[in-house]
Coordinates of C-alpha atoms in Angstrom, one line a residue:
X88 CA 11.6 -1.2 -11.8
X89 CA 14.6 -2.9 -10.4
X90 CA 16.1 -0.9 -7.5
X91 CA 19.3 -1.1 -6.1
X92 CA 19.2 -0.5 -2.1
X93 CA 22.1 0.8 -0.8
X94 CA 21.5 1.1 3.0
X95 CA 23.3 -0.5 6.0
X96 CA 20.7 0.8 8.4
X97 CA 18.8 -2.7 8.9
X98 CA 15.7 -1.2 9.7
X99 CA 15.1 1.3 6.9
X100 CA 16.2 -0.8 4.6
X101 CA 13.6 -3.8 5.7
X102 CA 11.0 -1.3 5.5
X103 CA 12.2 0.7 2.3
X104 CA 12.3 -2.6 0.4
X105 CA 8.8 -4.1 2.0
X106 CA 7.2 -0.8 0.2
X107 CA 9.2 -0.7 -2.9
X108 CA 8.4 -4.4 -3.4
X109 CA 4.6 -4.0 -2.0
X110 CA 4.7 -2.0 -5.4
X111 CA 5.5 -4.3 -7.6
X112 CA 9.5 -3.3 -8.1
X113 CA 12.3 -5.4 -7.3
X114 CA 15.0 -4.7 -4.9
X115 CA 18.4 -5.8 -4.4
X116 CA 20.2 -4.4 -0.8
X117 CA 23.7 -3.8 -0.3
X118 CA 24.7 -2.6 2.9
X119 CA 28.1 -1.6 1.5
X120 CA 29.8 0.2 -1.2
X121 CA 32.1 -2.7 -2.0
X122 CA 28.7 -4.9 -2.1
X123 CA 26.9 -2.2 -4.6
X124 CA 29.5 -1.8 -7.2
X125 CA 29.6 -5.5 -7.4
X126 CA 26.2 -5.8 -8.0
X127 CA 26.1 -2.6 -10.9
X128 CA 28.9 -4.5 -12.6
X129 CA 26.8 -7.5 -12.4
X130 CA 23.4 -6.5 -13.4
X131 CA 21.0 -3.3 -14.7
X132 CA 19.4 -1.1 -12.1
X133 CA 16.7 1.3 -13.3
X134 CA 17.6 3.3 -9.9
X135 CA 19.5 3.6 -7.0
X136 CA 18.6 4.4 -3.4
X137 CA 21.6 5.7 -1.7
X138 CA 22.5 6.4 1.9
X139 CA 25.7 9.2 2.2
X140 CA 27.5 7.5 5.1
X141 CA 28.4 3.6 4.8
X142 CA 30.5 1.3 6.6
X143 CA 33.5 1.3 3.9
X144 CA 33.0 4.7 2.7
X145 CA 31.2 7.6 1.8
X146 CA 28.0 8.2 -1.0
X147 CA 29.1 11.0 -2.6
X148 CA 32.4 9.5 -4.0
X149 CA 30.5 6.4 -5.1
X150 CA 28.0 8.8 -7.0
X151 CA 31.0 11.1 -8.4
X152 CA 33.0 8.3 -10.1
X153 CA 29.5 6.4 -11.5
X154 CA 28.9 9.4 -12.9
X155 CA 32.6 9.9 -14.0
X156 CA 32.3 5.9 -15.8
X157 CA 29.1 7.1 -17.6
X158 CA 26.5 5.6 -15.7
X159 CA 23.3 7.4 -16.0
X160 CA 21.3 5.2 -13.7
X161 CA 18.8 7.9 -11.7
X162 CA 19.6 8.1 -8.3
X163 CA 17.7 9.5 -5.2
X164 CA 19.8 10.2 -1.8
X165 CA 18.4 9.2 1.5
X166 CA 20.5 10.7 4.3
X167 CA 20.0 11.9 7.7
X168 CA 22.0 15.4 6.2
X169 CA 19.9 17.8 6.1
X170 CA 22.3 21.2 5.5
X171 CA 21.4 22.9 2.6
X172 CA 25.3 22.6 1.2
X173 CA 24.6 18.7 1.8
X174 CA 21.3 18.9 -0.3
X175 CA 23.4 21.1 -2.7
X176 CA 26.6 18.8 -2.3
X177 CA 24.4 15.9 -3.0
X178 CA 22.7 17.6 -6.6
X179 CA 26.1 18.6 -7.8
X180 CA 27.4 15.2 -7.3
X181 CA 24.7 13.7 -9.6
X182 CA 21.7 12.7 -7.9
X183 CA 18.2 13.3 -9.2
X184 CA 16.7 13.9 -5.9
X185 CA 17.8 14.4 -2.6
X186 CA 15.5 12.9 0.5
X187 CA 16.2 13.9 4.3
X188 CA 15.5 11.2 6.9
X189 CA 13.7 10.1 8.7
X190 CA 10.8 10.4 5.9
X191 CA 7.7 9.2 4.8
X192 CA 7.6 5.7 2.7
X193 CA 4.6 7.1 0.8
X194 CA 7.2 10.4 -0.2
X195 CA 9.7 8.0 -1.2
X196 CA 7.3 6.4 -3.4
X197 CA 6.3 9.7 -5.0
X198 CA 9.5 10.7 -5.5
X199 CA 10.7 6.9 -7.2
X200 CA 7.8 7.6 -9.8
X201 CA 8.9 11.2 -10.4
X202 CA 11.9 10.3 -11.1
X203 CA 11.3 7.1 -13.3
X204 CA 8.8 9.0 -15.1
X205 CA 11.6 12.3 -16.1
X206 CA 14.2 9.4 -17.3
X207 CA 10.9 8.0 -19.4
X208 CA 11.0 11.3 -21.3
X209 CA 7.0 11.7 -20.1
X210 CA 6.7 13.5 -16.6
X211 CA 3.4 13.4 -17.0
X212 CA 1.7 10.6 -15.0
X213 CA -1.3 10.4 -17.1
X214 CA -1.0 8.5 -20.8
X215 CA -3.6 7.9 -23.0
X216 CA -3.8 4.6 -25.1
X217 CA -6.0 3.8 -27.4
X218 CA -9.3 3.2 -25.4
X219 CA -6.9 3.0 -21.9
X220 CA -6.5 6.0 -19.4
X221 CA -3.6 5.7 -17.3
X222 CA -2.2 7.7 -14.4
X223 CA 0.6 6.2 -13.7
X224 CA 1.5 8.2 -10.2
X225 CA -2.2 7.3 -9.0
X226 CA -2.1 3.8 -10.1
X227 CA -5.4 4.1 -11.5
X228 CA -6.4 2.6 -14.7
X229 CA -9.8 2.7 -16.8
X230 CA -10.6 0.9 -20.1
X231 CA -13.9 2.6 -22.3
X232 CA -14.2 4.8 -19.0
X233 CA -14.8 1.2 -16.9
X234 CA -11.8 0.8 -14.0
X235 CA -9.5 -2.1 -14.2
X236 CA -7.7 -3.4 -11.4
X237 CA -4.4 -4.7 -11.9
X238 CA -1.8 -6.1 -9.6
X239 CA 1.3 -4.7 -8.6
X240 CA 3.7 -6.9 -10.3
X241 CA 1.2 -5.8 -13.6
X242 CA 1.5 -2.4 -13.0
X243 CA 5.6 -2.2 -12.9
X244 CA 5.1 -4.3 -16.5
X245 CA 3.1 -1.9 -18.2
X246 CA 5.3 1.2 -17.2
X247 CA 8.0 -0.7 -18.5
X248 CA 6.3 -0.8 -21.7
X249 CA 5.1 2.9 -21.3
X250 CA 8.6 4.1 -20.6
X251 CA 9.3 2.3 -24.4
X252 CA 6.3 2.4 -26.6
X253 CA 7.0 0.5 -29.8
X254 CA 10.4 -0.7 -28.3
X255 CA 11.2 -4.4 -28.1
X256 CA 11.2 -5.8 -24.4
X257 CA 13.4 -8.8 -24.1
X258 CA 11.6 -11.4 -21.3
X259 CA 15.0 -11.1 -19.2
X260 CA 14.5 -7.3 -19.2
X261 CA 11.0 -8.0 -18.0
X262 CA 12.2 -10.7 -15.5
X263 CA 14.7 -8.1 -14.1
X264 CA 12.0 -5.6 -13.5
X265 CA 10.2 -7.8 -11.5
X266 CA 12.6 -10.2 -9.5
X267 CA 15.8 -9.4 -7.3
X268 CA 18.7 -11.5 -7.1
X269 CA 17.4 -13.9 -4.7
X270 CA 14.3 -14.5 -6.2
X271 CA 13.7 -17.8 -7.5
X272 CA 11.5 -17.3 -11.0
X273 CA 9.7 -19.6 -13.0
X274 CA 10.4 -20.1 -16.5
X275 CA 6.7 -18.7 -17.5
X276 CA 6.5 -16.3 -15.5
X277 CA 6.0 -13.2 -17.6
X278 CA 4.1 -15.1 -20.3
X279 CA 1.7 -15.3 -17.5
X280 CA 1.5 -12.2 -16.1
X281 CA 1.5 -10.7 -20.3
X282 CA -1.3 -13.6 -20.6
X283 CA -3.6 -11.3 -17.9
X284 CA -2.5 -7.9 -19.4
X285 CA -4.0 -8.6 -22.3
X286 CA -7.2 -9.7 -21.0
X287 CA -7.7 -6.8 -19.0
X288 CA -6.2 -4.1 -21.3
X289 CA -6.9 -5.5 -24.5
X290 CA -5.4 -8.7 -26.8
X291 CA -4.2 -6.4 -29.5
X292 CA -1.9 -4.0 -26.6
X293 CA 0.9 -5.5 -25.9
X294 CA 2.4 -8.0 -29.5
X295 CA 4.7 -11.3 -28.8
X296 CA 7.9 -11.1 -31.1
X297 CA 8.3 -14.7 -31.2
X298 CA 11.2 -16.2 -29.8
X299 CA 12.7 -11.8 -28.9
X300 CA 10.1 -10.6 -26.7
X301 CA 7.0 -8.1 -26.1
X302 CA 6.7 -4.5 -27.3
X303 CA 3.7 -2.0 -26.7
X304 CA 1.4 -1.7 -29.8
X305 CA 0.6 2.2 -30.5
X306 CA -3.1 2.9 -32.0

């Protein structure tokens, strides 16, 4: 997925986006409003991490009027407010999940793939394909009962392709799951990383749609 950070705390955010990207996701950080809506009117986030309490302003009004434009992006709060009418407050506004710090990165990480997974229209983590067996929260993966191994940057491919089964993927949808602003990406870079899908889940999973993209192939 490609997460927008929006955290002025240094430190939580350096270790917020280490795990989100030792997943496989990409992350963009803005430690200000101002910086955020910028980047939303620049690009497509598949979710946002907000703090409440920035240096130009407050979270909940930046969650109100996104929600007000239409925008239906998931987000998950991360706030040292921990009152119930904050938690409430917070809900009310629009969130999809409310997380009280200081917390666990390993919670977070639950809670991102709870949340991706609802907006998927599947909250269940386990999908069948074919000969495949997937959990998706576990990160676990067996082909013809056998385990396969796949990297992280693999895994956030194939739940893009879960989240839209028969659905063409365009390769600069792909390349913005994977890669932040900053990151500097190769022109092959997700023919590659399709390349070793298929040989470990199968060459007849994922079709090309020459010249538009990749979509997931249902049995």
């Amino acid at each position: 997925m490609r997460i927008l950070l929006v955290e002025d705390d240094r430190v939580i955010a350096a270790a917020v986006r280490e795990q989100a990207e030792g997943e496989g996701h990409s992350v963009d950080h803005a430690a200000r409003l101002d910086t955020a809506e910028d980047a939303l009117a620049t690009a497509h986030f598949d979710l946002i991490l907000l703090d409440l309490m920035l240096p130009d302003g407050r979270g909940l009004p930046f969650l109100r009027r996104l929600r007000a434009k239409g925008n239906t992006t998931p987000v998950i709060i991360m706030t040292a407010l921990d009152q119930i009418s904050d938690r409430i407050d917070g809900l009310n506004a629009g969130a999809d999940d409310y997380l009280v710090k200081p917390f666990d990165l390993s919670e977070l990480s639950a809670r991102i793939g709870a949340v991706s997974r609802r907006y998927a229209g599947n909250p269940n983590p386990r999908v069948t394909l074919g000969d495949l067996s997937i959990d998706i929260a576990a990160r676990s993966l067996t082909r013809a009962g056998k385990s396969v191994p796949l990297t992280a940057r693999e895994w956030v491919l194939l739940e893009a392709f879960l989240q839209k089964p028969g659905q063409l993927l365009s390769k600069a949808v792909l390349e913005e799951r994977l890669y932040s602003f900053d990151a500097e990406v190769e022109s092959n870079t997700i023919e590659v990383h399709i390349s070793r899908l298929r040989k470990k889940l199968g060459a007849d999973v994922i079709a090309t749609e020459r010249g538009l993209g990749y979509r997931l192939v249902r049995p």
